[in-house]
Each structure stands twice: as structure tokens, then as C-alpha cells.
Amino acid sequence: MSRHHSSPDLGPSSSPIAATDPTVYSPEVLRGHFAALGLGNAPVASSSTAVASNVVPHPTVVPVTTINGIRYTRLYPHQYPSGLFSNELDRNRRSFMSRFLKVTTLRYGALPAGADQDMEIGLIVQVMKSYVAFLKCSLYYWNGVYLRFDATDHTCEAKQILEAVAECQVEYVDSYDFARAKSMDTMAIDEFEGQIKLTVAVEPSSPQVTAPPFLVSNIGWLNSAVSALLSSFGTIAVSVHIGTDSMHFTYRIEFKSVDAANRAVASLNLDPASDGVWRWSTIEVAHWTGERAPNSPHRHHPHFDDKGLCTEFIRQESHMPRSVKNSNQHESHNRVRRERIEDGTDVRTTIMLRNIPNKLDWMSLVALLNKVCFGTFDFVYLRIDFRSCNNVGYAFVNFSDVSGMIAMLDQIEGQGWTGFKSSKCAEISYATIQGHEALVQKFRNSSVMQEAPFCRPHIFHTYEEAISKPGLSVRATGDLAHFPNPNNAMKFERSMANARIMGLFPPNGATNIAIHRGFVSDFDRGSPRDVQHIANMRQQVGPVVTTSNLNEHQRRACEEWYASQFGISQHGRVPFTHIPVILVQQFMALAGYGSAPVAPIGSQRRHH
């Protein structure tokens, strides 16, 4: 058994108290222990004295101190109790929680998950627009709605909201089940996401000053100082001092937020911290890796690759394509060329990242960017298909520092996507709209800002902004910034009106969502060219109408006609409000009712 999952009554394997009574040492062990601490040899009775006096020496008792729930023998921590970290929680207990939710039923159990994709997604998305708990959340559908959250406290709050407001039954699922639902390679799962390893070195603040010995009583101060530093990134769920090596102290910390852990690793590697009369400094920070917990689902379930094939615990050779560098962009004007960036002849800052796996969410994309070019980007927009809630394969990223763009060329362009079912390599080109201000101005007045948070663009604090802007600190680098509110009422209203025509905001369920959401425009949403383009497309399927003036007899007749022509759904006859308007018009013409009861959209929406 790993020493990180041993009995809480025993110390770590490197401790002199391992596999012994924690308060009793043999003289030989104590002698080596004191020498290791630089305190000389332990006061042990000599053998000649023991023989001469014929007295057996009493075993030396070493005091055990408890600090923050962890027992210490001198500066050495004992093993912490199992179950403190999220990956050690038992999946079968009622107290289990995670960063993943699955909606099992809707309407108080009347509608099982997987029965109606449009209805399920629509209901959950509507709730996501109204509550802060969903700001850092992504939605995925596979025989039901799955939600992935950045923070555990938001997961718990969202579960309560969905059960109370949306009348859903929701359960926690672990990362293994979520990866299986997304058809991801389960071997690519980071079971320890949100957890970091931090090592700090303690030394006197000045070589000229004689400092008192660093005692176990100083551990509490060091624990508080480390927690205060890390709290600047986000709320800490668990912080445990797990080991001491000379004057190097190692901590295992879990944040409630995965993004906070990612930023902590990147920021402290970029700017190590130091403090105190006893000066301490961070010398190593990394994401936590280690042996899986005994109750980890990854120990007891077979692994599946990104093709859904069982690997029987043995990782198959990756099918990820070899690196291919811009094979089709050699003469493209929008190709990103490293040499032109370095010599200053190309000053464009916004790129388009293409060939993104459709099941990659925006939080995973930001985590990848933080790993490659932390603190250099200030805008990210992963475009989402509103119907399927998957991305459409490309994203826009703006850089405030071109070193980040060069890092993207070196580490992302031409590379495959680990863990995802995609044979494509990432490609990078320049975007049409350039610059942070232009991007913000475009989207602040767009209807997309009224969609669920995971569909919106996001802006971030850069390193230069964090160190220079009043009210921020260097530890705010990479954190989400507030997206500006609309400043052009006419443009915003035009975008919203166009969104209603497109079916993003259907008037009381009377629009044909399946057709309208299938429209794809090559122009910016809400622009004059886009409006004309959509109008031309809509002429192919008929005028936009609402059916609020139809009486009940006509509606029931329409339902019967639709059932005879197209059949019924798995829940029975399709309600009138779910029948496409074009088919309602067809029924009215066939039945001889004429078009009088059907009024154009706009004449009735004023009354809602």
C-alpha cells in the first residue's frame, strides 16, 4: 500500500516512527534522527553504565504534537487520514460529491433522461442562464444531460437549483463515468484535477542574523502563510503538510476550483513567492500525481480508449496523428508565420484555432492555454452549436503578448488532441477581426451574450494587466474578467431580433427550431448582410408566422393530421406547440381554413 494511503497511526516511510508506536523510539533510531536534524546525538545511556548498574534504560519518549489535525513528531508529519481529498471519496456513499452531474429524470420523474434531447437541453440551458453557479460550467448530452463544473461548491449549489427550480432528479457522477459518456480515453483522465504539490524552503531571512531553531511550533505559522498565499487564487478545500526533507516542506493542496489550481501552478512557477522573518520561498509547484486511492473507480473498471474500445487496463498505442505543420496554408495570407512575428512585420494578435474536437469544452481549452501560454491571452471564444451544445470545431484567441502566440505555434499547432476521438491536427491562422477592443465591441452587443455562460466569449486578466492595474495583484493573472455590458442599444436589439428569427429565442414555442437552428450564415450575426442572407434562406421555407389565434378545435385537428402523416412520438401524440409552423400552414391550406387565423410574428409578441 502506498505511504499516502497507509494507516493514519503510522508515519511516512521516511519517518523514524514508521511501523512503530508513534511515541517510542529506540536509542539507535533516535541517534540517527537527531543527527539528521543537525542537533547532535541523542542523550542515550552508555552500555557500560547500564551493565555496571544492572539497570535497563527506559525507552525515550518523543512528544507528539497535533497541528491543524495532523500529528507531528518534531518536524515530521504523520500520515493524514484517508478520505480528505475528492479522489479518495467512496462513490457508493451518500456523502459522495464531485464536479460532475447527470440529470436522470425531469418533471419529477415523468420524463426519463434521453427521451427528448431538445426539451432536456432547453430546460437545463434556461436554468443555466439565470444562476451564478453555472458561470463556469459546460453541458454535454449523451442519453441525458451531463454537466461539468469548475468548482465543487458550484456543483453542490447547482444540484439544489436543478432539483428545486427545474424539477429534475440529479446525481453526482465521477470523472470515469463522465469520460465514458463523452467517449473519451479514460486513460487521459486526470484523477487529481484541482490538486497541486507545493514545496517550500525555509531559511533565516538574513545570513547575518542568528535565527532561533525552527521548531514544530513554527509549523502552524508556515501552514497559515502557505494557505494565505494560495487563497489568493481561490478557495482551498484541503491543505495537508505531507513531508519534510531537511528544511524543505511539501504540501498537498486541493482547490475547490480546477481553474484556481491551474493558475496557481502557472503563476508560482512564473513568480515564486517568499515571506517572513523566517524566510520561506516556493521552490517547486506542480499538479499532484500519485498512486490512485484504493476506492478509485479507475482501479476497478477497465479502461476505454477514445474509440470506445476496452483496453483491459493496458493503454493501446495512440492513434493520434503525427505532427503536421500547416500543410494547406503555405501561401495563405492568414497563415501565422513565426519569423514575421519576431521581426515585427506582422503585428496581428488574434488567431483562429481550428480542428478542435467537438467535445472539448471551453474550460478544457482555457486549461490548455494556461499550460502553454499563461498570462499572455485576454480573449477566448469557443463557438458552440446551440442545438447539440458541442463546439463547432474552432475558437478565437487574442494575445496581449506575442510570446504566447509563438508558444502556440511551438506546442499546439500541428499536434493532435490527447484523449479525444479526433484524427485532425490543430491548425492556427489569423482571424478576420483583430484586436481585443474590436472583439469586445463585436460581442458585447451580440445576442450570444444572452445565451448560457458556456456559449459566450470570455475575457481574462493578463500578466501585464495584473501587475499594473490598481486593485489587482500578480495572482489575478489568468482569472476571468467581467465582460462589458452592451453599449449600442440599436445593434443589440437588432441582434436579439435576428436571434429570435433564427429560433434561439422562440416565441412561446411557435417556431420551427429544427429548421431555423439549421441556418448557417457566413456573416456576423445581426449585421445587414447576415439579415439579408437569412431572409433569402427563409423564403425557401415560407414566411415566419405564429399560431396564437388558432382555436382549440383547429389545433386538435392539426395534431390529428400531423399524427396521421408523420406518426406519434414515444410520449404520444405531438402537441400542437411542437409542430413546425410550415406544416401548420400546410395543414391549414389542405383543410380549407385559409391563412386568416395565422398572424405574422410581431403582431402578438407585443402582448406577451
Coordinates of C-alpha atoms in Angstrom, one line a residue:
M1 CA 0.0 0.0 0.0
S2 CA 1.3 3.4 -0.8
R3 CA 2.5 5.5 2.0
H4 CA 0.0 8.2 1.1
H5 CA -2.8 5.7 1.9
S6 CA -1.3 3.9 4.9
S7 CA -2.9 3.8 8.3
P8 CA -3.2 7.2 10.0
D9 CA -1.5 5.7 13.1
L10 CA 1.8 5.3 11.3
G11 CA 4.2 7.9 10.0
P12 CA 5.6 8.1 6.5
S13 CA 8.1 5.5 5.4
S14 CA 10.9 8.0 5.7
S15 CA 10.0 8.8 9.3
P16 CA 11.7 7.0 12.2
I17 CA 8.3 6.2 13.6
A18 CA 7.1 4.1 10.6
A19 CA 5.5 0.8 11.7
T20 CA 6.3 1.5 15.4
D21 CA 4.5 3.1 18.4
P22 CA 4.4 6.8 17.4
T23 CA 5.7 7.9 20.8
V24 CA 8.5 5.4 21.4
Y25 CA 11.9 5.3 19.7
S26 CA 14.8 3.0 20.2
P27 CA 18.1 4.7 21.1
E28 CA 19.7 3.8 17.8
V29 CA 16.9 5.4 15.8
L30 CA 17.0 8.5 18.0
R31 CA 20.7 8.8 17.5
G32 CA 20.3 8.9 13.7
H33 CA 17.2 11.1 13.9
F34 CA 18.9 13.8 16.0
A35 CA 22.0 13.7 13.7
A36 CA 19.8 14.1 10.6
L37 CA 18.3 17.3 12.2
G38 CA 21.8 18.6 12.9
L39 CA 21.2 18.5 16.7
G40 CA 23.9 16.1 17.5
N41 CA 23.4 12.7 19.1
A42 CA 20.5 11.9 21.3
P43 CA 21.3 11.6 25.0
V44 CA 21.4 7.8 25.3
A45 CA 22.7 5.9 28.4
S46 CA 26.1 4.2 27.7
S47 CA 26.2 0.5 27.7
S48 CA 29.0 0.4 30.4
T49 CA 26.7 2.4 32.7
A50 CA 23.8 0.1 32.1
V51 CA 25.9 -3.1 32.8
A52 CA 27.6 -1.7 35.9
S53 CA 24.3 -0.5 37.4
N54 CA 22.4 -3.5 36.1
V55 CA 19.6 -1.1 35.2
V56 CA 17.6 -1.4 32.0
P57 CA 17.3 2.1 30.5
H58 CA 13.8 3.4 29.9
P59 CA 12.7 4.0 26.3
T60 CA 13.0 7.6 25.3
V61 CA 9.6 9.3 24.8
V62 CA 9.4 11.7 21.9
P63 CA 6.4 14.1 22.2
V64 CA 3.8 14.1 19.5
T65 CA 2.2 17.4 18.6
T66 CA -1.1 17.9 16.7
I67 CA -1.3 20.9 14.3
N68 CA -4.3 21.5 12.1
G69 CA -5.5 17.9 12.7
I70 CA -2.1 16.4 11.7
R71 CA 0.2 14.8 14.3
Y72 CA 3.8 15.7 14.2
T73 CA 7.0 14.1 15.7
R74 CA 9.3 17.1 15.7
L75 CA 9.1 18.4 12.1
Y76 CA 7.9 15.2 10.6
P77 CA 4.1 14.9 9.9
H78 CA 2.3 11.6 10.4
Q79 CA 0.1 10.2 7.7
Y80 CA -3.1 12.1 7.2
P81 CA -6.5 10.3 7.4
S82 CA -7.7 8.8 4.1
G83 CA -10.8 10.4 2.6
L84 CA -9.7 14.1 2.8
F85 CA -9.3 14.6 -1.0
S86 CA -12.1 14.3 -3.5
N87 CA -10.5 11.4 -5.4
E88 CA -10.5 9.4 -2.2
L89 CA -14.3 9.7 -1.6
D90 CA -16.3 6.5 -1.8
R91 CA -18.6 6.6 -4.8
N92 CA -21.2 4.4 -3.1
R93 CA -21.7 6.6 -0.1
R94 CA -24.4 9.2 0.2
S95 CA -21.8 11.8 1.1
F96 CA -20.0 11.4 -2.3
M97 CA -19.8 14.5 -4.4
S98 CA -17.8 15.5 -7.5
R99 CA -17.5 18.2 -10.2
F100 CA -19.9 16.3 -12.5
L101 CA -23.7 15.9 -12.5
K102 CA -26.1 13.8 -14.5
V103 CA -29.8 14.7 -14.9
T104 CA -31.6 11.3 -14.6
T105 CA -35.2 12.4 -14.8
L106 CA -37.2 15.6 -15.5
R107 CA -40.7 16.8 -14.5
Y108 CA -40.4 15.0 -11.1
G109 CA -39.7 11.7 -12.8
A110 CA -42.3 11.9 -15.6
L111 CA -39.7 12.3 -18.3
P112 CA -36.7 10.0 -18.2
A113 CA -33.3 11.2 -19.3
G114 CA -32.6 10.6 -23.0
A115 CA -36.2 10.7 -24.1
D116 CA -36.2 14.2 -25.7
Q117 CA -32.9 15.9 -26.4
D118 CA -34.3 19.3 -27.4
M119 CA -36.6 19.5 -24.4
E120 CA -34.0 18.4 -21.9
I121 CA -31.3 20.7 -23.2
G122 CA -33.7 23.6 -23.5
L123 CA -34.9 23.2 -19.9
I124 CA -31.4 23.0 -18.4
V125 CA -30.0 25.8 -20.5
Q126 CA -32.8 28.1 -19.4
V127 CA -31.8 27.5 -15.8
M128 CA -28.1 28.0 -16.6
K129 CA -28.8 31.5 -17.8
S130 CA -30.3 32.6 -14.5
Y131 CA -27.9 31.5 -11.8
V132 CA -24.3 32.3 -11.0
A133 CA -23.5 28.7 -10.1
F134 CA -23.4 27.9 -13.8
L135 CA -20.9 30.6 -14.8
K136 CA -18.1 28.0 -15.0
C137 CA -19.9 25.0 -16.3
S138 CA -20.2 23.0 -19.5
L139 CA -23.1 21.0 -20.8
Y140 CA -22.8 17.7 -22.7
Y141 CA -25.6 15.4 -23.9
W142 CA -25.5 11.7 -24.2
N143 CA -28.7 9.8 -23.3
G144 CA -29.3 12.6 -20.9
V145 CA -27.7 15.9 -19.8
Y146 CA -24.3 15.8 -18.2
L147 CA -22.8 18.9 -16.5
R148 CA -19.2 19.6 -15.8
F149 CA -18.3 22.3 -13.2
D150 CA -15.1 24.0 -12.4
A151 CA -15.7 24.1 -8.6
T152 CA -17.2 21.6 -6.2
D153 CA -19.2 24.2 -4.3
H154 CA -20.8 25.3 -7.5
T155 CA -21.7 21.7 -8.3
C156 CA -23.5 21.3 -5.0
E157 CA -25.4 24.6 -5.4
A158 CA -26.3 23.7 -9.0
K159 CA -27.7 20.3 -7.9
Q160 CA -30.0 22.0 -5.5
I161 CA -31.1 24.6 -8.1
L162 CA -31.9 22.0 -10.7
E163 CA -33.9 19.8 -8.2
A164 CA -35.9 22.8 -6.9
V165 CA -36.4 25.0 -9.9
A166 CA -36.2 22.7 -12.9
E167 CA -38.0 19.7 -11.2
C168 CA -35.2 17.4 -12.1
Q169 CA -33.6 14.4 -10.4
V170 CA -29.8 14.9 -10.4
E171 CA -27.0 12.7 -9.2
Y172 CA -23.2 13.1 -8.9
V173 CA -21.0 11.0 -11.2
D174 CA -17.3 10.6 -11.1
S175 CA -14.8 11.5 -13.8
Y176 CA -14.7 8.0 -15.1
D177 CA -18.4 7.9 -15.9
F178 CA -18.3 11.4 -17.4
A179 CA -15.4 10.4 -19.7
R180 CA -17.2 7.3 -20.8
A181 CA -20.3 9.4 -21.6
K182 CA -18.1 11.7 -23.7
S183 CA -16.3 8.8 -25.4
M184 CA -13.0 10.0 -24.1
D185 CA -9.9 7.9 -23.5
T186 CA -10.3 7.0 -19.8
M187 CA -6.5 6.8 -19.5
A188 CA -6.3 10.5 -20.3
I189 CA -8.4 11.4 -17.2
D190 CA -6.6 13.5 -14.5
E191 CA -8.0 11.9 -11.4
F192 CA -6.2 14.5 -9.3
E193 CA -7.5 17.6 -11.1
G194 CA -7.7 20.6 -8.8
Q195 CA -4.8 19.2 -6.6
I196 CA -1.3 20.6 -6.6
K197 CA 2.1 19.7 -4.9
L198 CA 3.9 22.6 -3.4
T199 CA 7.4 22.5 -1.8
V200 CA 8.7 25.5 0.2
A201 CA 12.2 26.1 1.6
V202 CA 12.6 27.7 5.0
E203 CA 15.8 29.6 5.9
P204 CA 16.8 32.6 8.0
S205 CA 15.7 35.9 6.5
S206 CA 19.2 37.2 6.7
P207 CA 22.5 35.3 6.8
Q208 CA 23.9 38.0 9.2
V209 CA 21.1 37.4 11.7
T210 CA 21.3 34.4 14.0
A211 CA 17.8 32.9 13.9
P212 CA 16.3 30.7 16.6
P213 CA 15.8 27.0 15.8
F214 CA 12.8 26.2 13.6
L215 CA 10.6 24.2 15.8
V216 CA 7.4 22.2 15.4
S217 CA 5.6 25.2 17.0
N218 CA 6.6 27.2 13.8
I219 CA 4.8 24.7 11.6
G220 CA 1.4 26.3 12.3
W221 CA 2.8 29.7 11.1
L222 CA 4.2 28.1 7.9
N223 CA 0.8 26.4 7.3
S224 CA -1.0 29.6 7.6
A225 CA 1.4 31.5 5.4
V226 CA 1.1 28.9 2.6
S227 CA -2.7 28.9 2.9
A228 CA -2.8 32.7 2.7
L229 CA -0.7 32.7 -0.4
L230 CA -2.8 30.0 -2.2
S231 CA -6.1 31.6 -1.1
S232 CA -5.3 34.4 -3.5
F233 CA -6.0 32.0 -6.3
G234 CA -9.2 30.6 -5.0
T235 CA -10.9 28.8 -2.1
I236 CA -8.8 25.9 -0.7
A237 CA -10.7 22.7 0.1
V238 CA -7.9 20.7 1.7
S239 CA -4.3 21.6 2.6
V240 CA -2.0 19.0 4.2
H241 CA 1.6 19.0 5.1
I242 CA 2.7 15.6 3.9
G243 CA 6.5 15.5 4.2
T244 CA 9.7 17.2 5.5
D245 CA 13.1 16.9 3.9
S246 CA 15.7 18.9 5.9
M247 CA 14.2 22.4 5.7
H248 CA 12.0 21.7 2.7
F249 CA 8.3 21.2 3.5
T250 CA 6.0 19.6 1.0
Y251 CA 2.2 20.2 0.8
R252 CA -0.6 18.6 -1.0
I253 CA -3.4 21.1 -1.7
E254 CA -6.8 20.7 -3.3
F255 CA -8.7 23.7 -4.5
K256 CA -12.4 23.8 -4.9
S257 CA -11.8 25.2 -8.4
V258 CA -9.7 23.4 -11.0
D259 CA -9.0 26.7 -12.7
A260 CA -7.6 28.1 -9.5
A261 CA -5.2 25.1 -9.2
N262 CA -4.1 25.6 -12.8
R263 CA -3.4 29.3 -12.3
A264 CA -1.6 28.6 -9.0
V265 CA 0.8 26.2 -10.7
A266 CA 1.4 28.5 -13.6
S267 CA 1.7 31.7 -11.5
L268 CA 4.0 30.3 -8.8
N269 CA 6.3 28.8 -11.5
L270 CA 6.4 32.2 -13.2
D271 CA 6.7 34.3 -9.9
P272 CA 7.8 32.3 -6.9
A273 CA 6.7 33.7 -3.5
S274 CA 8.7 34.4 -0.4
D275 CA 7.9 35.9 3.0
G276 CA 8.6 36.1 6.7
V277 CA 11.2 36.6 9.5
W278 CA 11.9 33.1 8.8
R279 CA 12.1 33.5 5.1
W280 CA 10.3 30.8 3.1
S281 CA 10.1 30.5 -0.6
T282 CA 8.3 28.3 -3.1
I283 CA 10.9 26.1 -4.9
E284 CA 8.6 23.6 -6.6
V285 CA 5.0 23.7 -7.6
A286 CA 3.2 21.2 -9.9
H287 CA 0.0 19.3 -10.4
W288 CA -0.4 16.5 -7.9
T289 CA 0.4 13.0 -9.2
G290 CA 0.5 9.8 -7.3
E291 CA -1.0 6.4 -6.7
R292 CA -4.7 6.2 -7.1
A293 CA -6.8 5.9 -4.0
P294 CA -7.9 2.3 -3.0
N295 CA -11.6 3.1 -3.8
S296 CA -10.8 4.9 -7.1
P297 CA -13.2 3.8 -9.9
H298 CA -10.1 3.7 -12.2
R299 CA -8.7 0.8 -10.2
H300 CA -11.8 -1.4 -10.6
H301 CA -13.1 -0.6 -14.1
P302 CA -11.5 -1.4 -17.4
H303 CA -10.1 1.4 -19.4
F304 CA -11.6 2.5 -22.7
D305 CA -9.8 4.4 -25.4
D306 CA -11.3 7.3 -27.3
K307 CA -12.8 4.9 -29.8
G308 CA -14.8 3.2 -27.1
L309 CA -12.7 0.0 -27.2
C310 CA -11.8 -1.7 -23.9
T311 CA -8.1 -1.8 -23.4
E312 CA -8.2 -4.1 -20.3
F313 CA -6.1 -1.8 -18.2
I314 CA -3.3 -1.7 -20.9
R315 CA -3.1 1.5 -22.8
Q316 CA -3.2 0.9 -26.6
E317 CA -0.9 2.7 -28.9
S318 CA -2.3 6.1 -29.5
H319 CA -3.9 6.7 -32.9
M320 CA -3.1 10.4 -32.6
P321 CA -1.8 11.7 -35.8
R322 CA 1.8 12.8 -36.3
S323 CA 2.6 16.5 -36.2
V324 CA 1.7 18.2 -39.5
K325 CA 2.6 21.9 -39.8
N326 CA 0.2 23.9 -41.9
S327 CA 0.2 21.5 -44.9
N328 CA -2.5 23.6 -46.6
Q329 CA -1.6 27.1 -45.6
H330 CA 1.8 27.7 -47.2
E331 CA 0.6 30.6 -49.4
S332 CA -2.3 31.8 -47.2
H333 CA -2.4 35.4 -46.3
N334 CA -3.8 34.4 -42.9
R335 CA -1.0 32.0 -42.1
V336 CA 0.8 32.7 -38.8
R337 CA 4.5 32.9 -39.6
R338 CA 6.9 32.9 -36.7
E339 CA 9.6 34.8 -38.5
R340 CA 7.3 37.7 -39.3
I341 CA 6.1 37.9 -35.7
E342 CA 9.7 38.0 -34.4
D343 CA 10.9 40.7 -36.9
G344 CA 7.8 42.8 -36.2
T345 CA 6.4 42.8 -39.8
D346 CA 3.2 41.1 -38.7
V347 CA 1.5 42.7 -35.7
R348 CA -1.8 40.9 -35.8
T349 CA -2.8 39.5 -32.4
T350 CA -6.0 37.4 -32.9
I351 CA -5.8 33.9 -34.1
M352 CA -8.3 31.2 -35.1
L353 CA -7.6 27.8 -33.7
R354 CA -9.2 25.1 -35.9
N355 CA -9.8 21.4 -35.9
I356 CA -10.8 21.4 -32.2
P357 CA -12.6 18.2 -31.1
N358 CA -16.3 18.8 -30.9
K359 CA -16.5 17.5 -27.3
L360 CA -13.8 19.8 -26.0
D361 CA -15.4 22.4 -23.7
W362 CA -14.2 26.0 -23.1
M363 CA -12.8 25.2 -19.6
S364 CA -10.6 22.5 -21.0
L365 CA -9.4 24.9 -23.8
V366 CA -8.5 27.6 -21.2
A367 CA -6.7 25.0 -19.1
L368 CA -4.6 24.1 -22.2
L369 CA -3.9 27.7 -22.9
N370 CA -2.8 28.3 -19.3
K371 CA -0.4 25.4 -19.6
V372 CA 1.1 26.7 -22.9
C373 CA 0.9 30.5 -22.8
F374 CA -0.2 31.5 -19.3
G375 CA -0.9 35.2 -18.8
T376 CA -0.5 36.2 -22.4
F377 CA -4.1 35.9 -23.7
D378 CA -7.0 38.1 -22.9
F379 CA -9.9 36.8 -25.0
V380 CA -11.2 33.3 -25.8
Y381 CA -14.3 32.4 -27.7
L382 CA -15.1 28.7 -28.4
R383 CA -18.1 28.8 -30.7
I384 CA -20.9 26.4 -29.7
D385 CA -23.7 24.7 -31.7
F386 CA -26.7 25.8 -29.7
R387 CA -28.6 22.7 -30.7
S388 CA -26.1 20.0 -29.7
C389 CA -24.2 22.1 -27.2
N390 CA -20.9 20.9 -28.7
N391 CA -18.3 23.2 -30.2
V392 CA -18.2 23.7 -34.0
G393 CA -14.5 23.0 -34.3
Y394 CA -12.8 26.4 -34.0
A395 CA -12.1 29.1 -31.4
F396 CA -10.7 32.6 -31.4
V397 CA -7.9 33.7 -29.1
N398 CA -6.4 37.2 -28.7
F399 CA -2.9 37.7 -27.3
S400 CA -1.6 40.7 -25.5
D401 CA 1.9 39.3 -25.6
V402 CA 3.1 37.7 -28.9
S403 CA 5.3 35.3 -26.9
G404 CA 2.1 33.4 -26.2
M405 CA 1.3 33.2 -29.9
I406 CA 4.8 31.8 -30.6
A407 CA 4.3 29.2 -27.8
M408 CA 1.1 28.2 -29.5
L409 CA 3.0 27.6 -32.8
D410 CA 5.6 25.6 -31.0
Q411 CA 3.4 23.4 -28.8
I412 CA -0.1 23.3 -30.2
E413 CA 0.0 23.8 -34.0
G414 CA 0.2 20.5 -35.9
Q415 CA -0.4 18.4 -32.7
G416 CA -3.2 16.0 -32.1
W417 CA -5.7 16.1 -29.2
T418 CA -4.9 13.7 -26.5
G419 CA -7.9 11.7 -25.1
F420 CA -10.3 12.8 -27.9
K421 CA -11.7 10.9 -30.8
S422 CA -10.2 13.1 -33.5
S423 CA -7.7 12.3 -36.2
K424 CA -7.2 16.0 -37.0
C425 CA -4.2 18.2 -36.1
A426 CA -4.6 21.6 -34.6
E427 CA -4.2 24.5 -37.1
I428 CA -3.7 28.1 -36.4
S429 CA -4.4 31.1 -38.7
Y430 CA -5.2 34.8 -38.2
A431 CA -8.8 35.8 -37.6
T432 CA -10.7 38.3 -39.6
I433 CA -11.5 40.6 -36.7
Q434 CA -8.3 41.7 -35.0
G435 CA -7.6 43.1 -31.5
H436 CA -9.1 42.9 -28.0
E437 CA -11.2 46.1 -28.4
A438 CA -12.7 45.1 -31.7
L439 CA -13.6 41.6 -30.4
V440 CA -15.2 43.0 -27.2
Q441 CA -17.1 45.6 -29.2
K442 CA -18.4 42.9 -31.6
F443 CA -19.7 40.6 -28.9
R444 CA -20.9 42.9 -26.2
N445 CA -23.8 43.9 -28.4
S446 CA -24.4 40.4 -29.6
S447 CA -27.3 38.1 -28.7
V448 CA -24.8 35.4 -27.9
M449 CA -24.1 37.2 -24.5
Q450 CA -27.7 36.2 -23.6
E451 CA -27.0 32.5 -24.1
A452 CA -25.9 30.1 -21.4
P453 CA -22.4 31.0 -20.0
F454 CA -20.6 28.1 -21.7
C455 CA -21.7 29.5 -25.1
R456 CA -20.3 33.0 -24.5
P457 CA -16.9 34.5 -25.2
H458 CA -14.7 35.2 -22.1
I459 CA -12.0 37.7 -21.3
F460 CA -9.1 37.3 -18.9
H461 CA -6.6 39.3 -16.9
T462 CA -3.2 39.2 -18.4
Y463 CA 0.1 39.3 -16.6
E464 CA 0.9 42.9 -17.5
E465 CA -2.6 44.0 -16.5
A466 CA -2.5 42.2 -13.2
I467 CA 0.8 43.9 -12.1
S468 CA -0.1 47.4 -13.3
K469 CA -3.9 47.8 -12.8
P470 CA -5.0 49.2 -9.4
G471 CA -6.9 46.7 -7.3
L472 CA -5.3 43.6 -8.9
S473 CA -2.3 41.6 -7.9
V474 CA 0.0 39.3 -9.9
R475 CA -2.0 36.4 -8.6
A476 CA -5.0 37.6 -10.6
T477 CA -3.2 36.7 -13.8
G478 CA -5.4 34.3 -15.9
D479 CA -8.6 34.9 -13.9
L480 CA -11.9 35.7 -15.6
A481 CA -12.6 39.4 -16.1
H482 CA -16.1 41.0 -16.3
F483 CA -17.3 41.2 -19.9
P484 CA -18.5 44.7 -20.7
N485 CA -22.3 45.3 -20.9
P486 CA -23.9 46.4 -24.3
N487 CA -23.3 50.0 -25.3
N488 CA -25.2 50.1 -28.6
A489 CA -28.9 49.6 -27.9
M490 CA -29.9 49.5 -31.6
K491 CA -27.3 47.0 -32.6
F492 CA -28.1 44.9 -29.6
E493 CA -31.9 44.9 -30.3
R494 CA -31.2 44.0 -34.0
S495 CA -29.0 41.1 -32.9
M496 CA -31.7 39.9 -30.5
A497 CA -34.4 40.2 -33.1
N498 CA -32.3 38.2 -35.6
A499 CA -31.7 35.6 -32.9
R500 CA -35.5 35.2 -32.4
I501 CA -35.9 34.7 -36.2
M502 CA -33.1 32.1 -36.0
G503 CA -35.0 30.3 -33.3
L504 CA -32.6 31.0 -30.4
F505 CA -35.4 32.7 -28.5
P506 CA -38.6 31.1 -29.9
P507 CA -41.9 33.0 -29.2
N508 CA -43.9 30.6 -27.0
G509 CA -42.7 27.5 -28.8
A510 CA -44.2 28.5 -32.1
T511 CA -41.1 28.5 -34.3
N512 CA -39.7 25.6 -36.2
I513 CA -36.5 25.2 -34.1
A514 CA -35.1 22.3 -36.1
I515 CA -35.2 24.3 -39.4
H516 CA -34.2 27.8 -38.0
R517 CA -31.2 26.5 -36.0
G518 CA -30.0 24.7 -39.1
F519 CA -29.4 28.0 -40.8
V520 CA -25.7 28.9 -41.1
S521 CA -24.6 32.4 -42.1
D522 CA -21.2 33.4 -43.3
F523 CA -21.6 36.9 -41.9
D524 CA -21.6 38.3 -38.4
R525 CA -24.9 37.8 -36.6
G526 CA -27.0 40.9 -36.7
S527 CA -25.1 42.6 -39.5
P528 CA -27.1 43.9 -42.6
R529 CA -25.6 41.2 -44.8
D530 CA -26.4 38.5 -42.3
V531 CA -30.1 39.7 -42.0
Q532 CA -30.4 39.7 -45.8
H533 CA -28.8 36.3 -46.1
I534 CA -31.2 34.8 -43.5
A535 CA -34.1 36.4 -45.2
N536 CA -33.2 34.8 -48.5
M537 CA -32.9 31.4 -46.9
R538 CA -36.2 31.8 -45.1
Q539 CA -38.0 32.4 -48.4
Q540 CA -37.2 28.8 -49.2
V541 CA -39.2 27.5 -46.3
G542 CA -42.0 30.1 -46.0
P543 CA -42.8 33.2 -44.0
V544 CA -42.3 33.5 -40.3
V545 CA -45.7 33.1 -38.5
T546 CA -47.2 32.4 -35.2
T547 CA -50.3 30.4 -34.5
S548 CA -51.6 32.1 -31.3
N549 CA -55.0 32.9 -33.0
L550 CA -56.0 29.3 -33.8
N551 CA -58.9 28.0 -31.7
E552 CA -58.8 24.7 -29.8
H553 CA -60.8 22.8 -32.4
Q554 CA -58.3 23.8 -35.2
R555 CA -55.3 22.9 -33.0
R556 CA -56.7 19.4 -32.2
A557 CA -57.4 18.8 -35.8
C558 CA -53.9 19.8 -36.7
E559 CA -52.5 17.4 -34.1
E560 CA -54.6 14.5 -35.6
W561 CA -53.4 15.3 -39.1
Y562 CA -49.8 15.5 -38.1
A563 CA -50.1 12.2 -36.3
S564 CA -51.6 10.5 -39.4
Q565 CA -48.9 12.0 -41.7
F566 CA -45.8 11.6 -39.5
G567 CA -46.7 9.3 -36.6
I568 CA -46.6 9.9 -32.9
S569 CA -43.6 10.4 -30.6
Q570 CA -42.6 7.9 -27.9
H571 CA -44.7 10.0 -25.4
G572 CA -47.8 10.0 -27.5
R573 CA -49.4 12.5 -29.9
V574 CA -47.1 15.5 -30.6
P575 CA -48.6 18.7 -29.0
F576 CA -49.7 21.5 -31.3
T577 CA -47.0 23.8 -29.9
H578 CA -44.3 21.4 -31.1
I579 CA -45.5 21.1 -34.7
P580 CA -43.4 23.1 -37.1
V581 CA -45.1 26.2 -38.4
I582 CA -44.6 25.3 -42.0
L583 CA -46.5 22.1 -41.5
V584 CA -49.3 24.0 -39.7
Q585 CA -49.6 26.3 -42.8
Q586 CA -49.7 23.2 -45.0
F587 CA -52.5 21.7 -42.8
M588 CA -54.5 25.0 -42.9
A589 CA -54.3 25.0 -46.7
L590 CA -55.3 21.4 -47.1
A591 CA -58.2 21.8 -44.6
G592 CA -59.5 24.8 -46.3
Y593 CA -59.2 27.1 -43.3
G594 CA -57.2 29.6 -45.2
S595 CA -54.5 31.8 -43.8
A596 CA -56.6 34.2 -41.8
P597 CA -56.0 32.6 -38.4
V598 CA -52.3 32.8 -38.9
A599 CA -50.7 36.2 -38.0
P600 CA -47.2 37.4 -38.6
I601 CA -44.7 37.4 -35.8
G602 CA -44.6 40.7 -34.0
S603 CA -48.4 41.4 -34.0
Q604 CA -48.8 39.1 -31.0
R605 CA -45.5 39.4 -29.2
R606 CA -46.3 42.9 -28.0
H607 CA -48.9 41.4 -25.7
H608 CA -46.5 38.9 -24.0

